[in-house]
CSV table of C-alpha atoms and ligand atoms in Angstrom, one decimal:
chain,number,residue,atom,x,y,z
A,1,MET,CA,-13.0,-16.7,-69.5
A,2,THR,CA,-11.2,-14.2,-67.1
A,3,ALA,CA,-11.7,-13.2,-63.6
A,4,ASP,CA,-10.2,-10.8,-61.0
A,5,LEU,CA,-9.7,-13.7,-58.6
A,6,LEU,CA,-9.9,-17.5,-58.8
A,7,ILE,CA,-10.0,-19.5,-55.6
A,8,HIS,CA,-9.6,-23.2,-56.6
A,9,ASN,CA,-8.9,-26.6,-55.0
A,10,ALA,CA,-11.3,-25.6,-52.2
A,11,LEU,CA,-13.8,-27.7,-50.2
A,12,ILE,CA,-16.9,-25.6,-50.8
A,13,VAL,CA,-19.7,-25.9,-48.2
A,14,ASN,CA,-22.9,-24.3,-49.4
A,15,GLU,CA,-26.6,-24.9,-49.3
A,16,GLY,CA,-26.3,-28.4,-47.8
A,17,ALA,CA,-23.7,-29.6,-50.3
A,18,ARG,CA,-20.0,-30.1,-49.8
A,19,PHE,CA,-17.8,-30.5,-52.9
A,20,ARG,CA,-14.3,-29.9,-54.2
A,21,GLY,CA,-14.4,-26.9,-56.5
A,22,TRP,CA,-13.6,-23.3,-57.4
A,23,VAL,CA,-15.0,-19.9,-57.3
A,24,ALA,CA,-14.3,-17.0,-59.7
A,25,VAL,CA,-14.8,-13.4,-58.7
A,26,THR,CA,-15.2,-10.4,-61.0
A,27,GLY,CA,-16.0,-6.9,-60.0
A,28,GLY,CA,-16.7,-7.9,-56.4
A,29,PHE,CA,-19.2,-10.5,-57.4
A,30,ILE,CA,-19.1,-14.3,-57.7
A,31,SER,CA,-19.0,-14.7,-61.5
A,32,ALA,CA,-18.8,-18.5,-61.6
A,33,VAL,CA,-18.8,-21.5,-59.3
A,34,GLY,CA,-17.7,-25.0,-60.4
A,35,ARG,CA,-16.9,-28.5,-59.2
A,36,ASP,CA,-13.6,-30.3,-59.4
A,37,ASP,CA,-10.7,-28.7,-61.2
A,38,ALA,CA,-11.0,-25.1,-62.4
A,39,PRO,CA,-11.0,-24.7,-66.2
A,40,GLN,CA,-7.5,-24.1,-67.6
A,41,GLU,CA,-8.5,-20.9,-69.3
A,42,LEU,CA,-9.5,-19.5,-65.8
A,43,LEU,CA,-6.4,-20.8,-64.1
A,44,GLN,CA,-4.4,-18.9,-66.7
A,45,GLY,CA,-6.6,-15.9,-67.2
A,46,ALA,CA,-7.4,-14.9,-63.7
A,47,ALA,CA,-5.6,-11.8,-62.4
A,48,GLU,CA,-5.0,-13.5,-59.0
A,49,THR,CA,-5.2,-17.2,-58.3
A,50,VAL,CA,-5.5,-18.7,-54.8
A,51,ASP,CA,-4.9,-22.4,-54.3
A,52,ALA,CA,-7.1,-23.3,-51.3
A,53,GLN,CA,-5.2,-26.6,-50.8
A,54,GLY,CA,-8.3,-28.4,-49.8
A,55,ARG,CA,-9.4,-26.0,-47.1
A,56,PHE,CA,-13.1,-25.2,-46.5
A,57,LEU,CA,-14.5,-22.3,-48.4
A,58,LEU,CA,-17.7,-21.0,-46.8
A,59,PRO,CA,-19.9,-18.0,-47.4
A,60,GLY,CA,-18.8,-15.2,-45.1
A,61,ALA,CA,-20.8,-15.3,-41.8
A,62,ILE,CA,-23.6,-12.8,-41.3
A,63,ASP,CA,-23.7,-11.8,-37.6
A,64,GLU,CA,-27.2,-10.4,-37.1
A,65,HIS,CA,-26.7,-9.4,-33.5
A,66,VAL,CA,-23.8,-7.2,-32.4
A,67,HIS,CA,-23.3,-4.2,-30.1
A,68,PHE,CA,-20.5,-2.2,-31.6
A,69,ARG,CA,-20.8,0.7,-29.1
A,70,ASP,CA,-20.4,3.4,-31.7
A,71,PRO,CA,-21.3,6.2,-31.2
A,72,GLY,CA,-21.0,7.2,-27.6
A,73,LEU,CA,-19.3,4.2,-25.9
A,74,THR,CA,-16.2,4.1,-28.0
A,75,HIS,CA,-14.0,3.5,-25.0
A,76,LYS,CA,-15.4,0.0,-25.1
A,77,ALA,CA,-15.4,-0.6,-28.9
A,78,ASP,CA,-15.9,1.1,-32.2
A,79,MET,CA,-16.8,0.2,-35.7
A,80,ALA,CA,-13.2,0.1,-37.0
A,81,CYS,CA,-11.8,-2.3,-34.4
A,82,GLU,CA,-14.9,-4.5,-34.1
A,83,THR,CA,-15.2,-4.9,-37.8
A,84,ALA,CA,-11.5,-5.8,-37.9
A,85,ALA,CA,-12.3,-8.5,-35.3
A,86,ALA,CA,-15.2,-9.6,-37.6
A,87,ALA,CA,-13.0,-9.9,-40.7
A,88,ALA,CA,-10.5,-12.0,-38.7
A,89,GLY,CA,-13.3,-14.2,-37.7
A,90,GLY,CA,-14.7,-14.8,-41.2
A,91,VAL,CA,-17.7,-12.5,-40.5
A,92,THR,CA,-18.4,-10.4,-43.5
A,93,SER,CA,-21.7,-8.7,-42.5
A,94,PHE,CA,-23.2,-7.5,-39.2
A,95,ILE,CA,-26.4,-6.0,-37.9
A,96,ASP,CA,-25.8,-3.7,-35.0
A,97,MET,CA,-28.1,-3.0,-32.1
A,98,PRO,CA,-29.5,0.4,-31.0
A,99,ASN,CA,-28.2,0.6,-27.4
A,100,THR,CA,-25.6,3.2,-28.2
A,101,ILE,CA,-25.4,6.9,-27.2
A,102,PRO,CA,-27.5,8.3,-28.6
A,103,GLN,CA,-29.8,5.3,-28.9
A,104,SER,CA,-30.7,4.6,-32.5
A,105,THR,CA,-34.4,5.0,-32.1
A,106,THR,CA,-34.9,7.5,-34.9
A,107,ARG,CA,-34.3,7.2,-38.6
A,108,ALA,CA,-31.7,10.0,-38.3
A,109,ALA,CA,-29.7,8.2,-35.7
A,110,VAL,CA,-29.7,5.0,-37.9
A,111,ALA,CA,-28.5,7.1,-40.8
A,112,ASP,CA,-25.7,8.6,-38.7
A,113,LYS,CA,-24.5,5.0,-37.9
A,114,MET,CA,-24.6,4.2,-41.6
A,115,HIS,CA,-22.3,7.1,-42.3
A,116,ARG,CA,-19.9,6.1,-39.6
A,117,ALA,CA,-19.8,2.5,-40.9
A,118,ALA,CA,-19.3,3.6,-44.5
A,119,ALA,CA,-16.2,5.6,-43.4
A,120,VAL,CA,-14.4,2.8,-41.5
A,121,ALA,CA,-16.1,-0.6,-41.5
A,122,THR,CA,-14.2,-3.6,-42.9
A,123,ALA,CA,-17.5,-5.6,-43.0
A,124,ASN,CA,-20.9,-5.0,-44.6
A,125,TYR,CA,-23.1,-3.1,-42.2
A,126,GLY,CA,-26.7,-3.1,-41.2
A,127,PHE,CA,-28.6,-1.5,-38.3
A,128,TYR,CA,-31.8,-2.0,-36.3
A,129,ILE,CA,-34.0,0.8,-35.2
A,130,GLY,CA,-34.8,0.5,-31.5
A,131,ALA,CA,-38.3,0.6,-30.1
A,132,THR,CA,-39.1,2.9,-27.2
A,133,ASN,CA,-42.3,3.5,-25.3
A,134,ASP,CA,-43.0,6.5,-27.6
A,135,ASN,CA,-41.4,6.2,-31.0
A,136,ILE,CA,-44.1,4.3,-32.9
A,137,ASP,CA,-44.2,7.1,-35.5
A,138,GLU,CA,-40.5,6.6,-36.3
A,139,LEU,CA,-41.0,2.9,-36.6
A,140,THR,CA,-43.9,3.0,-39.0
A,141,ALA,CA,-42.2,5.6,-41.2
A,142,ALA,CA,-38.9,3.7,-41.4
A,143,ASP,CA,-37.7,2.3,-44.7
A,144,PHE,CA,-37.1,-1.4,-44.1
A,145,SER,CA,-35.2,-1.9,-47.3
A,146,THR,CA,-32.3,0.0,-45.7
A,147,ILE,CA,-33.0,-0.8,-42.0
A,148,ALA,CA,-32.8,-4.5,-40.9
A,149,GLY,CA,-35.8,-4.5,-38.5
A,150,VAL,CA,-37.0,-3.2,-35.1
A,151,LYS,CA,-35.2,-4.2,-31.9
A,152,LEU,CA,-37.5,-4.4,-28.9
A,153,PHE,CA,-36.2,-4.9,-25.4
A,154,LEU,CA,-38.8,-6.8,-23.4
A,155,GLY,CA,-36.6,-6.9,-20.4
A,156,SER,CA,-34.0,-4.3,-19.5
A,157,SER,CA,-30.4,-4.9,-20.2
A,158,THR,CA,-27.3,-2.8,-20.9
A,159,GLY,CA,-28.5,0.6,-22.3
A,160,ASN,CA,-31.8,1.0,-20.5
A,161,MET,CA,-34.1,0.5,-23.5
A,162,LEU,CA,-37.0,-1.4,-21.8
A,163,VAL,CA,-40.4,-1.2,-23.5
A,164,ASP,CA,-42.8,-2.0,-20.7
A,165,SER,CA,-46.1,-0.6,-22.0
A,166,ASN,CA,-48.2,-3.6,-23.1
A,167,GLN,CA,-50.3,-1.2,-25.3
A,168,THR,CA,-47.2,0.0,-27.1
A,169,ILE,CA,-45.9,-3.5,-27.6
A,170,ARG,CA,-49.2,-4.5,-29.1
A,171,ARG,CA,-49.2,-1.5,-31.4
A,172,ILE,CA,-45.6,-2.3,-32.6
A,173,PHE,CA,-46.6,-5.9,-33.3
A,174,GLU,CA,-49.8,-4.7,-35.2
A,175,ASP,CA,-48.6,-1.7,-37.1
A,176,VAL,CA,-44.9,-2.1,-37.9
A,177,ASP,CA,-44.4,-4.0,-41.1
A,178,ALA,CA,-40.9,-5.3,-40.4
A,179,LEU,CA,-39.0,-8.0,-38.6
A,180,ILE,CA,-39.3,-7.5,-34.9
A,181,ALA,CA,-36.3,-8.8,-33.0
A,182,VAL,CA,-36.9,-9.1,-29.3
A,183,HIS,CA,-34.8,-9.5,-26.1
A,184,ALA,CA,-37.2,-11.5,-24.0
A,185,GLU,CA,-36.8,-11.7,-20.3
A,186,SER,CA,-39.5,-10.8,-17.8
A,187,GLU,CA,-38.6,-7.8,-15.8
A,188,ALA,CA,-41.1,-8.6,-13.0
A,189,ILE,CA,-39.7,-12.1,-12.5
A,190,ILE,CA,-36.1,-10.8,-12.5
A,191,ALA,CA,-37.0,-8.1,-9.9
A,192,GLU,CA,-38.7,-10.6,-7.7
A,193,ASN,CA,-35.7,-13.0,-7.8
A,194,ARG,CA,-33.3,-10.1,-7.2
A,195,SER,CA,-35.2,-8.9,-4.1
A,196,ARG,CA,-35.4,-12.5,-2.7
A,197,PHE,CA,-31.7,-13.2,-3.0
A,198,LYS,CA,-30.8,-9.8,-1.6
A,199,ALA,CA,-33.1,-10.3,1.4
A,200,GLU,CA,-31.6,-13.7,2.0
A,201,ARG,CA,-27.9,-13.1,1.3
A,202,GLY,CA,-27.3,-9.3,1.2
A,203,ASP,CA,-25.9,-7.3,-1.7
A,204,ASN,CA,-22.7,-9.2,-2.5
A,205,LEU,CA,-24.3,-11.9,-4.6
A,206,PRO,CA,-21.8,-14.1,-6.4
A,207,VAL,CA,-21.8,-14.3,-10.2
A,208,GLU,CA,-23.0,-17.9,-10.0
A,209,LEU,CA,-26.4,-16.5,-8.9
A,210,HIS,CA,-26.8,-14.6,-12.2
A,211,PRO,CA,-28.7,-17.4,-13.9
A,212,LEU,CA,-31.0,-17.8,-10.9
A,213,ILE,CA,-31.7,-14.0,-10.8
A,214,ARG,CA,-32.2,-13.8,-14.5
A,215,SER,CA,-33.9,-17.1,-14.3
A,216,ARG,CA,-35.1,-19.7,-16.8
A,217,ARG,CA,-38.7,-18.7,-15.9
A,218,ALA,CA,-37.9,-15.1,-16.7
A,219,CYS,CA,-36.9,-16.1,-20.2
A,220,PHE,CA,-39.7,-18.6,-20.7
A,221,GLU,CA,-42.5,-16.3,-19.6
A,222,ALA,CA,-41.3,-13.4,-21.7
A,223,THR,CA,-40.7,-15.5,-24.8
A,224,LYS,CA,-44.1,-17.2,-24.4
A,225,ALA,CA,-45.8,-13.8,-24.2
A,226,ALA,CA,-43.9,-12.5,-27.3
A,227,VAL,CA,-44.8,-15.6,-29.3
A,228,GLU,CA,-48.4,-15.4,-28.3
A,229,MET,CA,-48.6,-11.8,-29.3
A,230,ALA,CA,-47.0,-12.5,-32.6
A,231,ARG,CA,-49.5,-15.4,-33.3
A,232,ALA,CA,-52.4,-13.1,-32.4
A,233,THR,CA,-51.2,-10.2,-34.5
A,234,GLY,CA,-49.4,-12.0,-37.4
A,235,ALA,CA,-46.2,-10.1,-36.7
A,236,ARG,CA,-42.9,-11.3,-38.0
A,237,LEU,CA,-41.1,-12.1,-34.7
A,238,HIS,CA,-37.4,-13.1,-34.2
A,239,VAL,CA,-36.6,-14.0,-30.6
A,240,LEU,CA,-32.9,-13.3,-29.9
A,241,HIS,CA,-30.4,-15.3,-27.8
A,242,ILE,CA,-32.5,-18.2,-26.7
A,243,SER,CA,-30.9,-19.6,-23.5
A,244,THR,CA,-33.1,-22.3,-22.1
A,245,ALA,CA,-34.5,-25.7,-23.1
A,246,ASP,CA,-38.0,-24.7,-22.0
A,247,GLU,CA,-38.3,-21.9,-24.6
A,248,LEU,CA,-37.5,-24.3,-27.4
A,249,ALA,CA,-41.0,-25.8,-27.3
A,250,LEU,CA,-42.3,-22.4,-28.5
A,251,PHE,CA,-40.6,-22.7,-31.8
A,252,THR,CA,-40.8,-25.2,-34.7
A,253,PRO,CA,-38.2,-26.9,-36.9
A,254,GLY,CA,-38.4,-26.2,-40.6
A,255,ALA,CA,-37.4,-23.9,-43.4
A,256,VAL,CA,-37.0,-20.2,-42.3
A,257,GLU,CA,-39.1,-19.1,-45.3
A,258,SER,CA,-42.1,-21.0,-44.0
A,259,LYS,CA,-41.9,-19.4,-40.5
A,260,ARG,CA,-43.4,-16.1,-39.1
A,261,ILE,CA,-41.6,-16.8,-35.7
A,262,THR,CA,-37.9,-17.6,-35.6
A,263,ALA,CA,-35.2,-18.1,-33.0
A,264,GLU,CA,-31.6,-17.2,-32.5
A,265,THR,CA,-29.0,-18.5,-30.1
A,266,CYS,CA,-25.4,-17.6,-29.6
A,267,PRO,CA,-22.2,-19.6,-29.4
A,268,GLN,CA,-21.7,-18.7,-25.7
A,269,TYR,CA,-24.9,-20.7,-24.8
A,270,LEU,CA,-23.6,-23.7,-26.8
A,271,LEU,CA,-20.0,-23.5,-25.4
A,272,PHE,CA,-20.6,-22.7,-21.7
A,273,ASP,CA,-22.9,-23.6,-18.9
A,274,ASP,CA,-23.3,-22.6,-15.3
A,275,GLY,CA,-20.3,-24.7,-14.3
A,276,ASP,CA,-18.1,-22.1,-16.0
A,277,TYR,CA,-18.9,-19.2,-13.7
A,278,ALA,CA,-16.5,-20.7,-11.1
A,279,GLU,CA,-13.5,-20.4,-13.4
A,280,ARG,CA,-14.5,-17.6,-15.8
A,281,GLY,CA,-16.5,-15.4,-13.5
A,282,ALA,CA,-18.1,-12.3,-15.0
A,283,ARG,CA,-16.4,-13.0,-18.3
A,284,VAL,CA,-19.3,-15.3,-19.0
A,285,LYS,CA,-21.9,-13.0,-17.5
A,286,CYS,CA,-24.4,-11.9,-20.1
A,287,ASN,CA,-28.1,-11.3,-20.4
A,288,PRO,CA,-29.9,-13.7,-20.8
A,289,ALA,CA,-27.6,-15.6,-18.4
A,290,ILE,CA,-25.8,-18.8,-19.5
A,291,LYS,CA,-27.8,-21.5,-17.8
A,292,SER,CA,-27.5,-25.3,-17.0
A,293,PRO,CA,-25.8,-28.1,-18.8
A,294,LEU,CA,-29.3,-29.4,-19.7
A,295,ASP,CA,-30.1,-26.1,-21.4
A,296,ARG,CA,-26.8,-26.2,-23.3
A,297,ALA,CA,-27.5,-29.7,-24.5
A,298,ALA,CA,-31.0,-28.9,-25.6
A,299,LEU,CA,-29.8,-25.8,-27.5
A,300,LEU,CA,-27.1,-27.8,-29.3
A,301,GLU,CA,-29.8,-30.2,-30.4
A,302,ALA,CA,-32.1,-27.4,-31.4
A,303,VAL,CA,-29.4,-26.0,-33.7
A,304,ALA,CA,-28.9,-29.5,-35.2
A,305,THR,CA,-32.7,-30.0,-35.8
A,306,GLY,CA,-33.5,-26.5,-37.1
A,307,ARG,CA,-35.7,-25.4,-34.2
A,308,ILE,CA,-33.1,-22.7,-33.8
A,309,ASP,CA,-32.7,-20.8,-37.1
A,310,CYS,CA,-29.7,-18.5,-36.6
A,311,VAL,CA,-26.5,-18.4,-34.6
A,312,ALA,CA,-25.4,-14.8,-33.9
A,313,THR,CA,-23.0,-13.6,-31.3
A,314,ASP,CA,-24.6,-10.8,-29.2
A,315,HIS,CA,-21.1,-9.4,-29.4
A,316,ALA,CA,-21.2,-7.0,-26.5
A,317,PRO,CA,-17.7,-5.8,-25.6
A,318,HIS,CA,-17.0,-4.2,-22.2
A,319,LEU,CA,-13.7,-3.3,-20.6
A,320,LEU,CA,-12.4,-5.9,-18.2
A,321,ALA,CA,-12.4,-3.2,-15.5
A,322,GLU,CA,-16.2,-3.1,-16.0
A,323,LYS,CA,-16.5,-6.9,-15.7
A,324,GLN,CA,-15.2,-6.9,-12.1
A,325,GLY,CA,-17.7,-7.3,-9.2
A,326,ASN,CA,-20.6,-9.6,-8.4
A,327,ALA,CA,-23.9,-10.7,-9.9
A,328,LEU,CA,-25.3,-7.3,-9.3
A,329,THR,CA,-22.4,-5.0,-10.2
A,330,ALA,CA,-20.4,-6.6,-13.0
A,331,VAL,CA,-21.7,-5.5,-16.4
A,332,SER,CA,-23.3,-8.1,-18.7
A,333,GLY,CA,-22.0,-9.0,-22.2
A,334,MET,CA,-19.0,-10.4,-23.9
A,335,PRO,CA,-17.1,-10.0,-27.1
A,336,MET,CA,-17.6,-13.0,-29.4
A,337,ILE,CA,-17.4,-12.0,-33.1
A,338,GLN,CA,-13.8,-13.0,-33.8
A,339,PHE,CA,-14.2,-16.6,-32.7
A,340,SER,CA,-17.8,-17.4,-33.4
A,341,LEU,CA,-17.2,-19.2,-36.7
A,342,PRO,CA,-14.2,-21.2,-35.5
A,343,ALA,CA,-16.0,-22.1,-32.3
A,344,MET,CA,-19.1,-23.3,-34.1
A,345,LEU,CA,-16.9,-25.3,-36.5
A,346,THR,CA,-15.2,-26.8,-33.4
A,347,LEU,CA,-18.6,-27.9,-32.0
A,348,ALA,CA,-19.3,-29.4,-35.4
A,349,ASP,CA,-16.1,-31.3,-35.1
A,350,GLU,CA,-17.2,-32.7,-31.8
A,351,GLY,CA,-20.3,-34.0,-33.5
A,352,ALA,CA,-22.9,-31.5,-32.2
A,353,PHE,CA,-24.0,-30.7,-35.8
A,354,THR,CA,-22.6,-30.7,-39.3
A,355,ILE,CA,-20.5,-28.0,-40.9
A,356,GLU,CA,-23.4,-27.6,-43.4
A,357,LYS,CA,-25.5,-26.6,-40.4
A,358,VAL,CA,-23.0,-24.1,-39.2
A,359,VAL,CA,-23.1,-22.5,-42.7
A,360,GLU,CA,-26.9,-22.6,-42.7
A,361,THR,CA,-27.3,-20.9,-39.3
A,362,MET,CA,-24.5,-18.4,-39.6
A,363,ALA,CA,-24.8,-17.3,-43.3
A,364,HIS,CA,-27.8,-18.7,-45.2
A,365,ASN,CA,-30.5,-18.3,-42.6
A,366,PRO,CA,-29.6,-14.7,-41.5
A,367,ALA,CA,-29.6,-13.8,-45.2
A,368,ARG,CA,-33.0,-15.4,-45.7
A,369,LEU,CA,-34.6,-14.2,-42.5
A,370,TYR,CA,-33.7,-10.5,-43.1
A,371,GLY,CA,-34.0,-10.8,-46.9
A,372,ILE,CA,-30.4,-9.6,-47.3
A,373,VAL,CA,-29.9,-8.9,-50.9
A,374,GLY,CA,-27.1,-10.8,-52.7
A,375,ARG,CA,-25.3,-12.2,-49.6
A,376,GLY,CA,-25.0,-15.4,-47.5
A,377,PHE,CA,-24.5,-17.9,-50.3
A,378,ILE,CA,-21.8,-19.1,-52.7
A,379,ARG,CA,-23.8,-18.5,-55.8
A,380,GLN,CA,-23.1,-16.9,-59.2
A,381,GLY,CA,-24.3,-13.3,-59.0
A,382,CYS,CA,-23.9,-12.9,-55.2
A,383,TYR,CA,-21.3,-10.6,-53.7
A,384,ALA,CA,-18.0,-12.3,-53.1
A,385,ASP,CA,-18.1,-12.5,-49.3
A,386,LEU,CA,-16.1,-15.6,-48.5
A,387,ALA,CA,-14.3,-17.3,-45.6
A,388,LEU,CA,-11.4,-19.7,-46.2
A,389,VAL,CA,-11.2,-21.9,-43.1
A,390,GLU,CA,-8.5,-24.4,-42.1
A,391,ARG,CA,-8.2,-27.1,-39.5
A,392,ALA,CA,-5.6,-26.0,-37.0
A,393,ASP,CA,-5.6,-26.5,-33.3
A,394,THR,CA,-5.4,-23.0,-31.7
A,395,VAL,CA,-5.5,-22.1,-28.1
A,396,VAL,CA,-7.3,-18.8,-27.8
A,397,SER,CA,-5.7,-16.0,-25.8
A,398,ASP,CA,-6.6,-12.5,-24.9
A,399,ALA,CA,-3.6,-11.3,-26.9
A,400,ASP,CA,-5.3,-12.4,-30.1
A,401,VAL,CA,-8.3,-10.2,-29.6
A,402,LEU,CA,-8.7,-7.4,-32.1
A,403,SER,CA,-11.7,-5.9,-30.3
A,404,ARG,CA,-10.7,-2.8,-28.4
A,405,CYS,CA,-11.6,-4.5,-25.0
A,406,GLY,CA,-8.7,-6.9,-25.5
A,407,TRP,CA,-10.1,-10.0,-23.8
A,408,THR,CA,-12.3,-13.0,-24.7
A,409,PRO,CA,-14.4,-15.4,-22.7
A,410,LEU,CA,-12.7,-18.1,-24.7
A,411,ALA,CA,-9.2,-17.5,-23.3
A,412,GLY,CA,-7.4,-20.8,-22.8
A,413,ILE,CA,-9.9,-22.8,-24.9
A,414,MET,CA,-8.6,-24.9,-27.8
A,415,LEU,CA,-10.4,-24.3,-31.1
A,416,ARG,CA,-10.0,-26.7,-34.0
A,417,TYR,CA,-10.3,-24.2,-36.8
A,418,ARG,CA,-8.9,-20.8,-37.8
A,419,VAL,CA,-9.8,-18.4,-40.5
A,420,ALA,CA,-7.1,-18.4,-43.1
A,421,SER,CA,-8.6,-15.6,-45.3
A,422,THR,CA,-11.7,-13.5,-45.6
A,423,TRP,CA,-12.9,-11.8,-48.8
A,424,LEU,CA,-15.2,-8.9,-48.6
A,425,ASN,CA,-17.0,-7.9,-51.8
A,426,GLY,CA,-14.1,-9.6,-53.7
A,427,ARG,CA,-11.2,-8.0,-51.8
A,428,ARG,CA,-9.1,-9.9,-49.3
A,429,VAL,CA,-9.7,-8.2,-46.0
A,430,TRP,CA,-8.0,-10.8,-43.8
A,431,ASP,CA,-5.0,-12.9,-44.9
A,432,GLY,CA,-4.7,-15.0,-41.8
A,433,HIS,CA,-2.4,-12.5,-40.0
A,434,ARG,CA,-3.7,-9.0,-40.6
A,435,VAL,CA,-6.7,-7.0,-41.6
A,436,ASP,CA,-6.4,-4.7,-44.6
A,437,PRO,CA,-7.8,-1.5,-43.2
A,438,THR,CA,-8.3,0.0,-46.7
A,439,VAL,CA,-11.1,-2.6,-47.6
A,440,ARG,CA,-14.6,-1.2,-47.0
A,441,GLY,CA,-17.9,-2.9,-46.4
A,442,MET,CA,-21.1,-1.9,-48.1
A,443,ALA,CA,-24.6,-1.1,-46.6
A,444,LEU,CA,-26.8,-4.2,-46.4
A,445,ARG,CA,-30.1,-4.0,-48.4
A,446,TYR,CA,-33.2,-6.0,-47.5
A,447,CYS,CA,-36.0,-7.4,-49.6
A,448,ARG,CA,-38.3,-9.3,-47.3
A,449,LYS,CA,-41.2,-11.2,-48.8
A,450,PRO,CA,-44.4,-10.4,-46.9
B,501,DOR,O1,-25.4,-9.3,-22.0
B,501,DOR,C1,-25.8,-8.4,-22.7
B,501,DOR,N1,-25.1,-7.4,-23.1
B,501,DOR,N2,-27.1,-8.5,-23.1
B,501,DOR,C2,-27.7,-7.5,-23.7
B,501,DOR,O2,-28.9,-7.6,-24.0
B,501,DOR,C3,-27.1,-6.3,-24.0
B,501,DOR,C4,-25.6,-6.5,-24.1
B,501,DOR,C5,-24.8,-5.2,-24.1
B,501,DOR,O3,-25.1,-4.3,-24.8
B,501,DOR,O4,-23.9,-5.1,-23.3
B,502,ZN,ZN1,-27.8,-8.1,-27.6
């Protein structure tokens, strides 16, 4: 038995199991997985052998919610640097959002992004097609074996992509045979809150008011309406970045495969609460807003119990210069992709949930939910997308950030894990110190069961 690569003496965490074992890689795929010591013939016959020294070997994370800003906003970020940040964070696949310039609301615009990614990305790439008030024909004609799903903004955020025609929303839910990923915040409730605060306190509203302007009720009402419409139409709905305890009642625990309605949250809602605005200011300003400690506690529990299916980052880099100002003027969004896996493992260390659950919500479930072909698991026959993770106390600093924006909301925070190596389609793309820019990702393919 030979292999291109043998990783042995690893603590493999996969599909709810944790065992000491080894993984053999041939031609970019996992050719064998075993328990305990690797067979002698493999140890001798493999072209390259890596002794994991008991560190965790996980399937590479699949971040199904990122804003890489490419094309059109490359002063903030681009596919080359953001996928370098992904590789350094153990993230081997991403699905990018349509609020770029131009917006990816046509099949041609999505195809253009695919070409850009193919040329530079050090992670496997996927894209949403964005819904608008008048592009239903593009959505119904799209090939959802190559496009991840439809992104629908039910609530405006960065990029001005609000779909506010109820009739259009209903048609999308009824006619588009794809996963519909929604940003759910009620525009009417937000507008009402904003006017009230402005009338009471003027225009210079502190960032602390952000979660009261983009309120819990704004989230709950929009998510409830989306869930009701999905129930009425039978649509396949995925609600992004759940940020409140209240919304959780709208979802059910259980296996992703058995659900038509699923939920995502992001590490920032699990790490921070409204007490953090005082110290971190607009660095932790995002839409939906980070809310109360009670919301945070409920979200942590919902990840543990499977009511939340996926943890993705909503990686939304902006320049620090754009993050100045108040609740009305500072832009919303933060870079997260480089530290999401170590941060989630740190929360696991603190007892919030198990490492198996981190792997499930960050690799297995995104793969299942989008029907991503051949990724998200450490299984024979899957692509060799792997993250080797070690326990090491590391204080995060802006200087570590590979994203173009050069800052992180986690600055000063101690994480308990770091990514020692990342393999992408069998090639080592991150060795713990640097990204190999010659490694290329592949286009994601989707095979969703009806
Ligand atoms: O905070 C956010 N930033 N929320 C969004 O929905 C969009 C994102 C961005 O693109 O900046
Ligand atoms: Zn987003």
